Amino acid sequence: MDRVDNYPTRLDHATPPIPRIEPTVWGTEAHGPLTAAALNNFAEQGYLIRGDAVGDDWLPPLHQELERLAVDLDHTDPRIIREPGGTVRSVFEPHLLSDLVAQVVELDTVLPVARQLLGSDVYIHQARINFMPGFTGTGFYWHSDFETWHAEDGMPAIRAVSCSIALTDNFSYNGSLMVMPGSHGTFFPSVGATPDNNFDTSLIRQEVGVPDQTVLTKAADRYGINQFTGPAGTALWFDANLLHGSGSNITPFPRSNVFLVFNSVQNPLSEPFAAATPRPEFLASRQVRALGSAAANVD
Ligand code: 6CS
Ligand code: FE
């Protein structure tokens, strides 16, 4: 039986933007800590910022864990992504490599928010630490995460959310994340087939699957651009399909964040929609195990 692809992308010709089919918010005020006003704001903007996702007391041990991971991991481990100059850019699966990061996933300030937004039990689709080191941290070009997760990982629907927790102060000038508020309501197909083993390069510099400059110009005119800044411990929650990116960091101040991507257990990965082979488990988990003890109080 041919499956339905609601978001065809990476074709050999340009196709028009596709209005989003799924809701952005699946749960209600009764299902978690976010108020109806916060949920409405997330539905409209595609993101929200919550202070104190991790308390100040968590930050020193988390920093030590980050340093340990960057040093302890075998330098050939594929989960370590390095900047062109050799400094560590990202480490994937930190929640499996560090008990402390695993505890962050299940904090009352984290897991219940993911369940409420996605209206179901959730699991970690992908987790990473982005180090964005001082002076050498290079940015991430504009993109929708869902475009990659749909094309290369086989994520069927837009029912996933990212939680980016600042582990260092995120200033406007040290490579902070930029978002186009409201852009999550439209899927922007890209042109060009996925090369084999695309992730060998896309995690350093994504070139395939990104909107072209005409689309980005129209999107920026329509939605504007907001920057995520905040003290260490602040969380940025953003919808899987929100256009975002970040500049490089030429300041002495690192911008380290831990990214936790929650996917609904109702939205398990299937075969890639626009790639020859699925990406490895550390980039896109196919082990759908509902997080936390109590089953979510949502249907
Ligand atoms: O390819 C991915 O899954 C990752 N790439 C980017 C630029 N953001 C989302 C995700 O972590
Ligand atoms: Fe991204």
PDB file of C-alpha atoms and ligand atoms in Angstrom:
ATOM      1  CA  MET A   1       0.000   0.000   0.000  1.00  0.00           C
ATOM      2  CA  ASP A   2       1.457   3.377  -0.993  1.00  0.00           C
ATOM      3  CA  ARG A   3       1.730   5.581   2.088  1.00  0.00           C
ATOM      4  CA  VAL A   4       0.624   9.205   2.050  1.00  0.00           C
ATOM      5  CA  ASP A   5       3.340  11.876   1.936  1.00  0.00           C
ATOM      6  CA  ASN A   6       1.710  15.106   3.049  1.00  0.00           C
ATOM      7  CA  TYR A   7       4.932  17.080   2.710  1.00  0.00           C
ATOM      8  CA  PRO A   8       6.754  16.121  -0.503  1.00  0.00           C
ATOM      9  CA  THR A   9      10.212  17.728  -0.518  1.00  0.00           C
ATOM     10  CA  ARG A  10      13.656  17.486  -2.164  1.00  0.00           C
ATOM     11  CA  LEU A  11      12.046  17.073  -5.593  1.00  0.00           C
ATOM     12  CA  ASP A  12      13.773  17.945  -8.853  1.00  0.00           C
ATOM     13  CA  HIS A  13      11.594  21.053  -9.294  1.00  0.00           C
ATOM     14  CA  ALA A  14      10.277  23.858  -7.108  1.00  0.00           C
ATOM     15  CA  THR A  15       6.853  23.315  -5.540  1.00  0.00           C
ATOM     16  CA  PRO A  16       4.686  25.803  -3.624  1.00  0.00           C
ATOM     17  CA  PRO A  17       4.687  26.071   0.165  1.00  0.00           C
ATOM     18  CA  ILE A  18       2.233  23.656   1.841  1.00  0.00           C
ATOM     19  CA  PRO A  19      -0.123  24.858   4.608  1.00  0.00           C
ATOM     20  CA  ARG A  20       0.460  22.808   7.764  1.00  0.00           C
ATOM     21  CA  ILE A  21      -2.114  20.032   8.267  1.00  0.00           C
ATOM     22  CA  GLU A  22      -1.563  19.220  11.952  1.00  0.00           C
ATOM     23  CA  PRO A  23      -2.339  21.418  14.945  1.00  0.00           C
ATOM     24  CA  THR A  24       0.667  22.974  16.661  1.00  0.00           C
ATOM     25  CA  VAL A  25      -0.618  22.335  20.165  1.00  0.00           C
ATOM     26  CA  TRP A  26      -2.216  18.937  20.835  1.00  0.00           C
ATOM     27  CA  GLY A  27      -2.887  19.094  24.589  1.00  0.00           C
ATOM     28  CA  THR A  28      -4.913  21.532  26.690  1.00  0.00           C
ATOM     29  CA  GLU A  29      -4.374  23.600  29.823  1.00  0.00           C
ATOM     30  CA  ALA A  30      -5.539  20.621  31.898  1.00  0.00           C
ATOM     31  CA  HIS A  31      -2.712  18.466  30.572  1.00  0.00           C
ATOM     32  CA  GLY A  32       0.314  20.228  31.963  1.00  0.00           C
ATOM     33  CA  PRO A  33       1.991  23.351  33.384  1.00  0.00           C
ATOM     34  CA  LEU A  34       1.351  25.702  30.457  1.00  0.00           C
ATOM     35  CA  THR A  35      -1.619  28.027  30.756  1.00  0.00           C
ATOM     36  CA  ALA A  36      -4.165  28.448  27.975  1.00  0.00           C
ATOM     37  CA  ALA A  37      -2.558  31.803  27.157  1.00  0.00           C
ATOM     38  CA  ALA A  38       0.889  30.204  26.876  1.00  0.00           C
ATOM     39  CA  LEU A  39      -0.515  27.412  24.704  1.00  0.00           C
ATOM     40  CA  ASN A  40      -2.251  29.921  22.424  1.00  0.00           C
ATOM     41  CA  ASN A  41       0.963  31.912  22.169  1.00  0.00           C
ATOM     42  CA  PHE A  42       2.915  28.795  21.226  1.00  0.00           C
ATOM     43  CA  ALA A  43       0.289  27.865  18.642  1.00  0.00           C
ATOM     44  CA  GLU A  44       0.603  31.312  17.081  1.00  0.00           C
ATOM     45  CA  GLN A  45       4.362  31.943  17.351  1.00  0.00           C
ATOM     46  CA  GLY A  46       5.652  28.378  17.120  1.00  0.00           C
ATOM     47  CA  TYR A  47       7.900  28.860  20.135  1.00  0.00           C
ATOM     48  CA  LEU A  48       7.983  29.915  23.765  1.00  0.00           C
ATOM     49  CA  ILE A  49      10.649  30.754  26.305  1.00  0.00           C
ATOM     50  CA  ARG A  50      10.576  29.454  29.893  1.00  0.00           C
ATOM     51  CA  GLY A  51      13.072  30.570  32.493  1.00  0.00           C
ATOM     52  CA  ASP A  52      14.700  28.229  35.028  1.00  0.00           C
ATOM     53  CA  ALA A  53      14.199  24.988  33.120  1.00  0.00           C
ATOM     54  CA  VAL A  54      17.271  23.908  35.061  1.00  0.00           C
ATOM     55  CA  GLY A  55      18.209  25.647  38.288  1.00  0.00           C
ATOM     56  CA  ASP A  56      21.561  27.386  38.748  1.00  0.00           C
ATOM     57  CA  ASP A  57      22.732  24.462  40.923  1.00  0.00           C
ATOM     58  CA  TRP A  58      22.526  22.169  37.853  1.00  0.00           C
ATOM     59  CA  LEU A  59      24.775  24.286  35.683  1.00  0.00           C
ATOM     60  CA  PRO A  60      28.274  23.599  37.109  1.00  0.00           C
ATOM     61  CA  PRO A  61      27.806  19.795  37.103  1.00  0.00           C
ATOM     62  CA  LEU A  62      26.275  19.971  33.615  1.00  0.00           C
ATOM     63  CA  HIS A  63      29.260  21.958  32.369  1.00  0.00           C
ATOM     64  CA  GLN A  64      31.589  19.351  33.847  1.00  0.00           C
ATOM     65  CA  GLU A  65      29.580  16.627  32.100  1.00  0.00           C
ATOM     66  CA  LEU A  66      29.843  18.447  28.765  1.00  0.00           C
ATOM     67  CA  GLU A  67      33.600  18.718  29.113  1.00  0.00           C
ATOM     68  CA  ARG A  68      33.818  15.068  30.127  1.00  0.00           C
ATOM     69  CA  LEU A  69      31.771  13.947  27.122  1.00  0.00           C
ATOM     70  CA  ALA A  70      33.873  15.993  24.725  1.00  0.00           C
ATOM     71  CA  VAL A  71      37.059  14.462  26.181  1.00  0.00           C
ATOM     72  CA  ASP A  72      35.998  10.902  27.059  1.00  0.00           C
ATOM     73  CA  LEU A  73      34.336   9.965  23.812  1.00  0.00           C
ATOM     74  CA  ASP A  74      36.594   8.167  21.383  1.00  0.00           C
ATOM     75  CA  HIS A  75      37.592  10.812  18.837  1.00  0.00           C
ATOM     76  CA  THR A  76      36.302   8.533  16.080  1.00  0.00           C
ATOM     77  CA  ASP A  77      32.861   8.261  17.704  1.00  0.00           C
ATOM     78  CA  PRO A  78      30.334   9.382  15.027  1.00  0.00           C
ATOM     79  CA  ARG A  79      28.310  11.124  17.717  1.00  0.00           C
ATOM     80  CA  ILE A  80      30.983  13.798  17.986  1.00  0.00           C
ATOM     81  CA  ILE A  81      30.699  16.455  15.289  1.00  0.00           C
ATOM     82  CA  ARG A  82      33.644  18.809  14.975  1.00  0.00           C
ATOM     83  CA  GLU A  83      33.968  22.325  13.565  1.00  0.00           C
ATOM     84  CA  PRO A  84      36.238  22.635  10.512  1.00  0.00           C
ATOM     85  CA  GLY A  85      39.006  23.775  12.881  1.00  0.00           C
ATOM     86  CA  GLY A  86      38.643  20.641  14.993  1.00  0.00           C
ATOM     87  CA  THR A  87      36.848  22.002  18.067  1.00  0.00           C
ATOM     88  CA  VAL A  88      33.786  20.018  19.151  1.00  0.00           C
ATOM     89  CA  ARG A  89      30.596  21.416  17.586  1.00  0.00           C
ATOM     90  CA  SER A  90      28.031  18.865  18.777  1.00  0.00           C
ATOM     91  CA  VAL A  91      27.729  15.674  20.764  1.00  0.00           C
ATOM     92  CA  PHE A  92      24.685  13.504  20.037  1.00  0.00           C
ATOM     93  CA  GLU A  93      22.903  11.188  22.467  1.00  0.00           C
ATOM     94  CA  PRO A  94      24.096  13.014  25.602  1.00  0.00           C
ATOM     95  CA  HIS A  95      21.063  11.614  27.465  1.00  0.00           C
ATOM     96  CA  LEU A  96      22.437   8.110  26.902  1.00  0.00           C
ATOM     97  CA  LEU A  97      26.007   9.108  27.722  1.00  0.00           C
ATOM     98  CA  SER A  98      25.303  11.080  30.890  1.00  0.00           C
ATOM     99  CA  ASP A  99      22.921  10.238  33.745  1.00  0.00           C
ATOM    100  CA  LEU A 100      22.776  13.930  34.572  1.00  0.00           C
ATOM    101  CA  VAL A 101      21.469  14.832  31.115  1.00  0.00           C
ATOM    102  CA  ALA A 102      19.029  11.909  31.359  1.00  0.00           C
ATOM    103  CA  GLN A 103      17.701  13.460  34.578  1.00  0.00           C
ATOM    104  CA  VAL A 104      17.210  16.808  32.813  1.00  0.00           C
ATOM    105  CA  VAL A 105      14.951  15.074  30.268  1.00  0.00           C
ATOM    106  CA  GLU A 106      12.559  14.014  33.026  1.00  0.00           C
ATOM    107  CA  LEU A 107      12.567  17.220  35.095  1.00  0.00           C
ATOM    108  CA  ASP A 108       9.139  18.595  36.013  1.00  0.00           C
ATOM    109  CA  THR A 109      10.066  21.694  34.024  1.00  0.00           C
ATOM    110  CA  VAL A 110      10.764  19.628  30.904  1.00  0.00           C
ATOM    111  CA  LEU A 111       8.917  16.333  30.309  1.00  0.00           C
ATOM    112  CA  PRO A 112       5.399  17.538  31.302  1.00  0.00           C
ATOM    113  CA  VAL A 113       5.735  20.495  28.895  1.00  0.00           C
ATOM    114  CA  ALA A 114       6.585  18.174  25.998  1.00  0.00           C
ATOM    115  CA  ARG A 115       3.651  15.885  26.802  1.00  0.00           C
ATOM    116  CA  GLN A 116       1.268  18.824  27.022  1.00  0.00           C
ATOM    117  CA  LEU A 117       2.374  20.360  23.730  1.00  0.00           C
ATOM    118  CA  LEU A 118       2.265  17.013  21.912  1.00  0.00           C
ATOM    119  CA  GLY A 119      -0.827  15.751  23.712  1.00  0.00           C
ATOM    120  CA  SER A 120       0.561  12.261  24.281  1.00  0.00           C
ATOM    121  CA  ASP A 121       3.343  10.222  25.738  1.00  0.00           C
ATOM    122  CA  VAL A 122       6.652  11.193  24.194  1.00  0.00           C
ATOM    123  CA  TYR A 123      10.115   9.797  23.557  1.00  0.00           C
ATOM    124  CA  ILE A 124      13.443  11.326  22.555  1.00  0.00           C
ATOM    125  CA  HIS A 125      13.759  11.439  18.795  1.00  0.00           C
ATOM    126  CA  GLN A 126      17.156  13.149  18.959  1.00  0.00           C
ATOM    127  CA  ALA A 127      19.284  14.870  21.584  1.00  0.00           C
ATOM    128  CA  ARG A 128      22.461  16.836  21.170  1.00  0.00           C
ATOM    129  CA  ILE A 129      24.690  19.327  22.891  1.00  0.00           C
ATOM    130  CA  ASN A 130      25.717  22.237  20.690  1.00  0.00           C
ATOM    131  CA  PHE A 131      28.874  23.791  22.024  1.00  0.00           C
ATOM    132  CA  MET A 132      29.111  26.846  19.757  1.00  0.00           C
ATOM    133  CA  PRO A 133      32.590  27.582  21.220  1.00  0.00           C
ATOM    134  CA  GLY A 134      33.911  31.108  21.506  1.00  0.00           C
ATOM    135  CA  PHE A 135      35.704  32.475  18.405  1.00  0.00           C
ATOM    136  CA  THR A 136      35.306  29.253  16.375  1.00  0.00           C
ATOM    137  CA  GLY A 137      31.617  28.322  16.667  1.00  0.00           C
ATOM    138  CA  THR A 138      30.043  28.321  13.213  1.00  0.00           C
ATOM    139  CA  GLY A 139      26.297  28.732  12.868  1.00  0.00           C
ATOM    140  CA  PHE A 140      23.407  26.803  11.378  1.00  0.00           C
ATOM    141  CA  TYR A 141      21.834  28.106   8.188  1.00  0.00           C
ATOM    142  CA  TRP A 142      18.049  28.717   8.073  1.00  0.00           C
ATOM    143  CA  HIS A 143      16.077  25.485   8.076  1.00  0.00           C
ATOM    144  CA  SER A 144      13.078  23.570   9.367  1.00  0.00           C
ATOM    145  CA  ASP A 145      14.066  20.576  11.451  1.00  0.00           C
ATOM    146  CA  PHE A 146      10.943  18.723  10.381  1.00  0.00           C
ATOM    147  CA  GLU A 147      11.979  19.000   6.709  1.00  0.00           C
ATOM    148  CA  THR A 148      15.077  16.955   7.547  1.00  0.00           C
ATOM    149  CA  TRP A 149      13.318  14.599   9.944  1.00  0.00           C
ATOM    150  CA  HIS A 150      10.577  13.947   7.358  1.00  0.00           C
ATOM    151  CA  ALA A 151      12.887  13.578   4.356  1.00  0.00           C
ATOM    152  CA  GLU A 152      15.772  11.673   5.955  1.00  0.00           C
ATOM    153  CA  ASP A 153      14.294  10.043   9.053  1.00  0.00           C
ATOM    154  CA  GLY A 154      10.762   9.250   7.889  1.00  0.00           C
ATOM    155  CA  MET A 155       8.906  11.341  10.482  1.00  0.00           C
ATOM    156  CA  PRO A 156       5.330  11.282   9.122  1.00  0.00           C
ATOM    157  CA  ALA A 157       3.632  14.257  10.791  1.00  0.00           C
ATOM    158  CA  ILE A 158       4.584  17.511  12.419  1.00  0.00           C
ATOM    159  CA  ARG A 159       4.106  16.337  16.005  1.00  0.00           C
ATOM    160  CA  ALA A 160       7.521  16.899  17.574  1.00  0.00           C
ATOM    161  CA  VAL A 161       8.993  19.716  19.612  1.00  0.00           C
ATOM    162  CA  SER A 162      12.539  20.815  20.497  1.00  0.00           C
ATOM    163  CA  CYS A 163      13.594  22.037  23.908  1.00  0.00           C
ATOM    164  CA  SER A 164      16.831  24.012  23.770  1.00  0.00           C
ATOM    165  CA  ILE A 165      18.190  24.651  27.252  1.00  0.00           C
ATOM    166  CA  ALA A 166      20.882  27.314  27.477  1.00  0.00           C
ATOM    167  CA  LEU A 167      23.847  26.036  29.453  1.00  0.00           C
ATOM    168  CA  THR A 168      25.682  29.321  29.050  1.00  0.00           C
ATOM    169  CA  ASP A 169      24.243  32.816  28.781  1.00  0.00           C
ATOM    170  CA  ASN A 170      22.759  33.276  25.313  1.00  0.00           C
ATOM    171  CA  PHE A 171      23.434  36.852  24.215  1.00  0.00           C
ATOM    172  CA  SER A 172      22.311  38.463  20.960  1.00  0.00           C
ATOM    173  CA  TYR A 173      25.936  38.455  19.843  1.00  0.00           C
ATOM    174  CA  ASN A 174      27.291  34.976  20.597  1.00  0.00           C
ATOM    175  CA  GLY A 175      25.538  32.885  17.989  1.00  0.00           C
ATOM    176  CA  SER A 176      22.076  32.859  19.529  1.00  0.00           C
ATOM    177  CA  LEU A 177      19.224  31.062  17.821  1.00  0.00           C
ATOM    178  CA  MET A 178      17.070  33.152  15.466  1.00  0.00           C
ATOM    179  CA  VAL A 179      13.497  32.125  14.681  1.00  0.00           C
ATOM    180  CA  MET A 180      10.846  33.319  12.230  1.00  0.00           C
ATOM    181  CA  PRO A 181       7.751  33.444  14.466  1.00  0.00           C
ATOM    182  CA  GLY A 182       4.693  31.862  12.831  1.00  0.00           C
ATOM    183  CA  SER A 183       6.669  30.155  10.060  1.00  0.00           C
ATOM    184  CA  HIS A 184       5.812  26.746  11.555  1.00  0.00           C
ATOM    185  CA  GLY A 185       2.356  27.055   9.945  1.00  0.00           C
ATOM    186  CA  THR A 186       3.788  26.482   6.472  1.00  0.00           C
ATOM    187  CA  PHE A 187       5.960  23.675   5.120  1.00  0.00           C
ATOM    188  CA  PHE A 188       8.538  24.932   2.631  1.00  0.00           C
ATOM    189  CA  PRO A 189       9.536  22.119   0.256  1.00  0.00           C
ATOM    190  CA  SER A 190      13.116  22.236  -0.985  1.00  0.00           C
ATOM    191  CA  VAL A 191      14.614  21.297  -4.348  1.00  0.00           C
ATOM    192  CA  GLY A 192      17.362  18.729  -4.796  1.00  0.00           C
ATOM    193  CA  ALA A 193      17.680  15.075  -3.898  1.00  0.00           C
ATOM    194  CA  THR A 194      19.330  13.921  -0.673  1.00  0.00           C
ATOM    195  CA  PRO A 195      22.897  12.744  -1.343  1.00  0.00           C
ATOM    196  CA  ASP A 196      23.903   9.390   0.146  1.00  0.00           C
ATOM    197  CA  ASN A 197      25.219   9.805   3.729  1.00  0.00           C
ATOM    198  CA  ASN A 198      24.163  13.434   3.646  1.00  0.00           C
ATOM    199  CA  PHE A 199      24.563  13.710   7.424  1.00  0.00           C
ATOM    200  CA  ASP A 200      28.337  13.399   7.043  1.00  0.00           C
ATOM    201  CA  THR A 201      28.266  17.048   5.989  1.00  0.00           C
ATOM    202  CA  SER A 202      24.800  18.383   6.854  1.00  0.00           C
ATOM    203  CA  LEU A 203      25.503  18.456  10.594  1.00  0.00           C
ATOM    204  CA  ILE A 204      28.339  20.874   9.972  1.00  0.00           C
ATOM    205  CA  ARG A 205      26.855  22.773   7.049  1.00  0.00           C
ATOM    206  CA  GLN A 206      23.349  21.969   5.835  1.00  0.00           C
ATOM    207  CA  GLU A 207      22.961  22.640   2.094  1.00  0.00           C
ATOM    208  CA  VAL A 208      20.230  20.199   1.059  1.00  0.00           C
ATOM    209  CA  GLY A 209      16.698  20.664   2.373  1.00  0.00           C
ATOM    210  CA  VAL A 210      16.997  24.376   3.094  1.00  0.00           C
ATOM    211  CA  PRO A 211      14.595  26.945   1.606  1.00  0.00           C
ATOM    212  CA  ASP A 212      16.047  29.068  -1.193  1.00  0.00           C
ATOM    213  CA  GLN A 213      16.799  32.769  -0.723  1.00  0.00           C
ATOM    214  CA  THR A 214      13.583  33.882  -2.444  1.00  0.00           C
ATOM    215  CA  VAL A 215      11.479  31.803  -0.033  1.00  0.00           C
ATOM    216  CA  LEU A 216      13.552  32.972   2.951  1.00  0.00           C
ATOM    217  CA  THR A 217      13.226  36.623   1.924  1.00  0.00           C
ATOM    218  CA  LYS A 218       9.441  36.330   1.640  1.00  0.00           C
ATOM    219  CA  ALA A 219       9.305  34.432   4.940  1.00  0.00           C
ATOM    220  CA  ALA A 220      11.420  37.025   6.757  1.00  0.00           C
ATOM    221  CA  ASP A 221       9.224  39.814   5.335  1.00  0.00           C
ATOM    222  CA  ARG A 222       6.079  37.965   6.427  1.00  0.00           C
ATOM    223  CA  TYR A 223       7.127  36.660   9.852  1.00  0.00           C
ATOM    224  CA  GLY A 224      10.058  38.807  10.944  1.00  0.00           C
ATOM    225  CA  ILE A 225      12.993  37.437  12.925  1.00  0.00           C
ATOM    226  CA  ASN A 226      13.246  37.079  16.695  1.00  0.00           C
ATOM    227  CA  GLN A 227      16.326  36.118  18.651  1.00  0.00           C
ATOM    228  CA  PHE A 228      16.426  33.727  21.593  1.00  0.00           C
ATOM    229  CA  THR A 229      18.479  35.303  24.366  1.00  0.00           C
ATOM    230  CA  GLY A 230      18.459  34.490  28.036  1.00  0.00           C
ATOM    231  CA  PRO A 231      20.562  33.452  30.996  1.00  0.00           C
ATOM    232  CA  ALA A 232      21.898  29.929  31.386  1.00  0.00           C
ATOM    233  CA  GLY A 233      19.075  27.648  32.510  1.00  0.00           C
ATOM    234  CA  THR A 234      16.484  29.220  30.206  1.00  0.00           C
ATOM    235  CA  ALA A 235      14.597  26.893  27.820  1.00  0.00           C
ATOM    236  CA  LEU A 236      13.461  27.701  24.306  1.00  0.00           C
ATOM    237  CA  TRP A 237      10.681  25.372  23.168  1.00  0.00           C
ATOM    238  CA  PHE A 238      10.087  25.424  19.427  1.00  0.00           C
ATOM    239  CA  ASP A 239       7.904  23.523  16.989  1.00  0.00           C
ATOM    240  CA  ALA A 240       9.604  20.996  14.698  1.00  0.00           C
ATOM    241  CA  ASN A 241       8.646  23.013  11.617  1.00  0.00           C
ATOM    242  CA  LEU A 242       9.679  26.485  12.790  1.00  0.00           C
ATOM    243  CA  LEU A 243      12.250  28.158  10.541  1.00  0.00           C
ATOM    244  CA  HIS A 244      15.352  28.872  12.614  1.00  0.00           C
ATOM    245  CA  GLY A 245      19.076  29.333  12.295  1.00  0.00           C
ATOM    246  CA  SER A 246      22.033  30.862  14.076  1.00  0.00           C
ATOM    247  CA  GLY A 247      25.009  32.985  13.200  1.00  0.00           C
ATOM    248  CA  SER A 248      28.625  32.204  14.011  1.00  0.00           C
ATOM    249  CA  ASN A 249      30.184  33.054  17.320  1.00  0.00           C
ATOM    250  CA  ILE A 250      33.223  35.297  17.055  1.00  0.00           C
ATOM    251  CA  THR A 251      32.988  36.460  20.664  1.00  0.00           C
ATOM    252  CA  PRO A 252      34.949  34.907  23.532  1.00  0.00           C
ATOM    253  CA  PHE A 253      31.656  33.734  25.096  1.00  0.00           C
ATOM    254  CA  PRO A 254      30.581  30.134  24.243  1.00  0.00           C
ATOM    255  CA  ARG A 255      26.923  29.465  23.538  1.00  0.00           C
ATOM    256  CA  SER A 256      26.348  25.922  24.723  1.00  0.00           C
ATOM    257  CA  ASN A 257      22.851  24.465  24.627  1.00  0.00           C
ATOM    258  CA  VAL A 258      21.437  21.041  25.163  1.00  0.00           C
ATOM    259  CA  PHE A 259      18.783  20.224  22.550  1.00  0.00           C
ATOM    260  CA  LEU A 260      16.156  17.637  23.458  1.00  0.00           C
ATOM    261  CA  VAL A 261      13.783  16.681  20.637  1.00  0.00           C
ATOM    262  CA  PHE A 262      10.563  15.084  21.820  1.00  0.00           C
ATOM    263  CA  ASN A 263       8.408  13.164  19.357  1.00  0.00           C
ATOM    264  CA  SER A 264       4.900  11.886  20.043  1.00  0.00           C
ATOM    265  CA  VAL A 265       4.663   8.112  20.464  1.00  0.00           C
ATOM    266  CA  GLN A 266       1.818   8.427  17.941  1.00  0.00           C
ATOM    267  CA  ASN A 267       4.280   9.700  15.328  1.00  0.00           C
ATOM    268  CA  PRO A 268       6.944   6.969  15.057  1.00  0.00           C
ATOM    269  CA  LEU A 269       9.452   7.124  12.231  1.00  0.00           C
ATOM    270  CA  SER A 270       8.759   5.169   9.071  1.00  0.00           C
ATOM    271  CA  GLU A 271      10.958   4.907   5.990  1.00  0.00           C
ATOM    272  CA  PRO A 272      12.576   8.170   4.828  1.00  0.00           C
ATOM    273  CA  PHE A 273      10.285  10.184   2.556  1.00  0.00           C
ATOM    274  CA  ALA A 274      13.172  11.594   0.496  1.00  0.00           C
ATOM    275  CA  ALA A 275      16.362   9.661   1.113  1.00  0.00           C
ATOM    276  CA  ALA A 276      17.680   6.280   0.077  1.00  0.00           C
ATOM    277  CA  THR A 277      18.502   5.010   3.560  1.00  0.00           C
ATOM    278  CA  PRO A 278      17.494   5.959   7.112  1.00  0.00           C
ATOM    279  CA  ARG A 279      19.951   7.902   9.273  1.00  0.00           C
ATOM    280  CA  PRO A 280      21.640   6.200  12.226  1.00  0.00           C
ATOM    281  CA  GLU A 281      19.917   5.685  15.565  1.00  0.00           C
ATOM    282  CA  PHE A 282      21.910   8.459  17.293  1.00  0.00           C
ATOM    283  CA  LEU A 283      20.373  11.012  14.904  1.00  0.00           C
ATOM    284  CA  ALA A 284      16.870   9.581  14.750  1.00  0.00           C
ATOM    285  CA  SER A 285      15.754   7.062  17.342  1.00  0.00           C
ATOM    286  CA  ARG A 286      13.509   4.235  16.258  1.00  0.00           C
ATOM    287  CA  GLN A 287      13.119   2.940  19.801  1.00  0.00           C
ATOM    288  CA  VAL A 288       9.745   4.355  20.802  1.00  0.00           C
ATOM    289  CA  ARG A 289       9.705   4.060  24.601  1.00  0.00           C
ATOM    290  CA  ALA A 290       7.342   6.449  26.409  1.00  0.00           C
ATOM    291  CA  LEU A 291       9.325   8.577  28.867  1.00  0.00           C
ATOM    292  CA  GLY A 292       8.509   8.863  32.552  1.00  0.00           C
ATOM    293  CA  SER A 293       6.620   6.572  34.898  1.00  0.00           C
ATOM    294  CA  ALA A 294       3.093   8.010  34.980  1.00  0.00           C
ATOM    295  CA  ALA A 295       1.352   7.619  31.650  1.00  0.00           C
ATOM    296  CA  ALA A 296       0.458  11.037  30.296  1.00  0.00           C
ATOM    297  CA  ASN A 297      -3.010  12.132  31.377  1.00  0.00           C
ATOM    298  CA  VAL A 298      -3.929  12.805  27.791  1.00  0.00           C
ATOM    299  CA  ASP A 299      -5.591  10.502  25.340  1.00  0.00           C
TER     300      ASP A 299
HETATM  301  O1  6CS B   1      19.809  17.045  10.963  1.00  0.00           O
HETATM  302  C1  6CS B   1      19.312  17.185  12.074  1.00  0.00           C
HETATM  303  O2  6CS B   1      18.533  16.361  12.589  1.00  0.00           O
HETATM  304  C2  6CS B   1      19.747  18.392  12.879  1.00  0.00           C
HETATM  305  N1  6CS B   1      20.106  19.485  12.050  1.00  0.00           N
HETATM  306  C3  6CS B   1      19.815  20.736  12.367  1.00  0.00           C
HETATM  307  C4  6CS B   1      20.523  21.828  11.671  1.00  0.00           C
HETATM  308  N2  6CS B   1      18.892  21.059  13.265  1.00  0.00           N
HETATM  309  C5  6CS B   1      18.017  19.970  13.660  1.00  0.00           C
HETATM  310  C6  6CS B   1      18.729  18.720  13.910  1.00  0.00           C
HETATM  311  O3  6CS B   1      19.359  18.723  15.125  1.00  0.00           O
HETATM  312 FE    FE B   2      17.691  22.822  13.719  1.00  0.00          FE
END
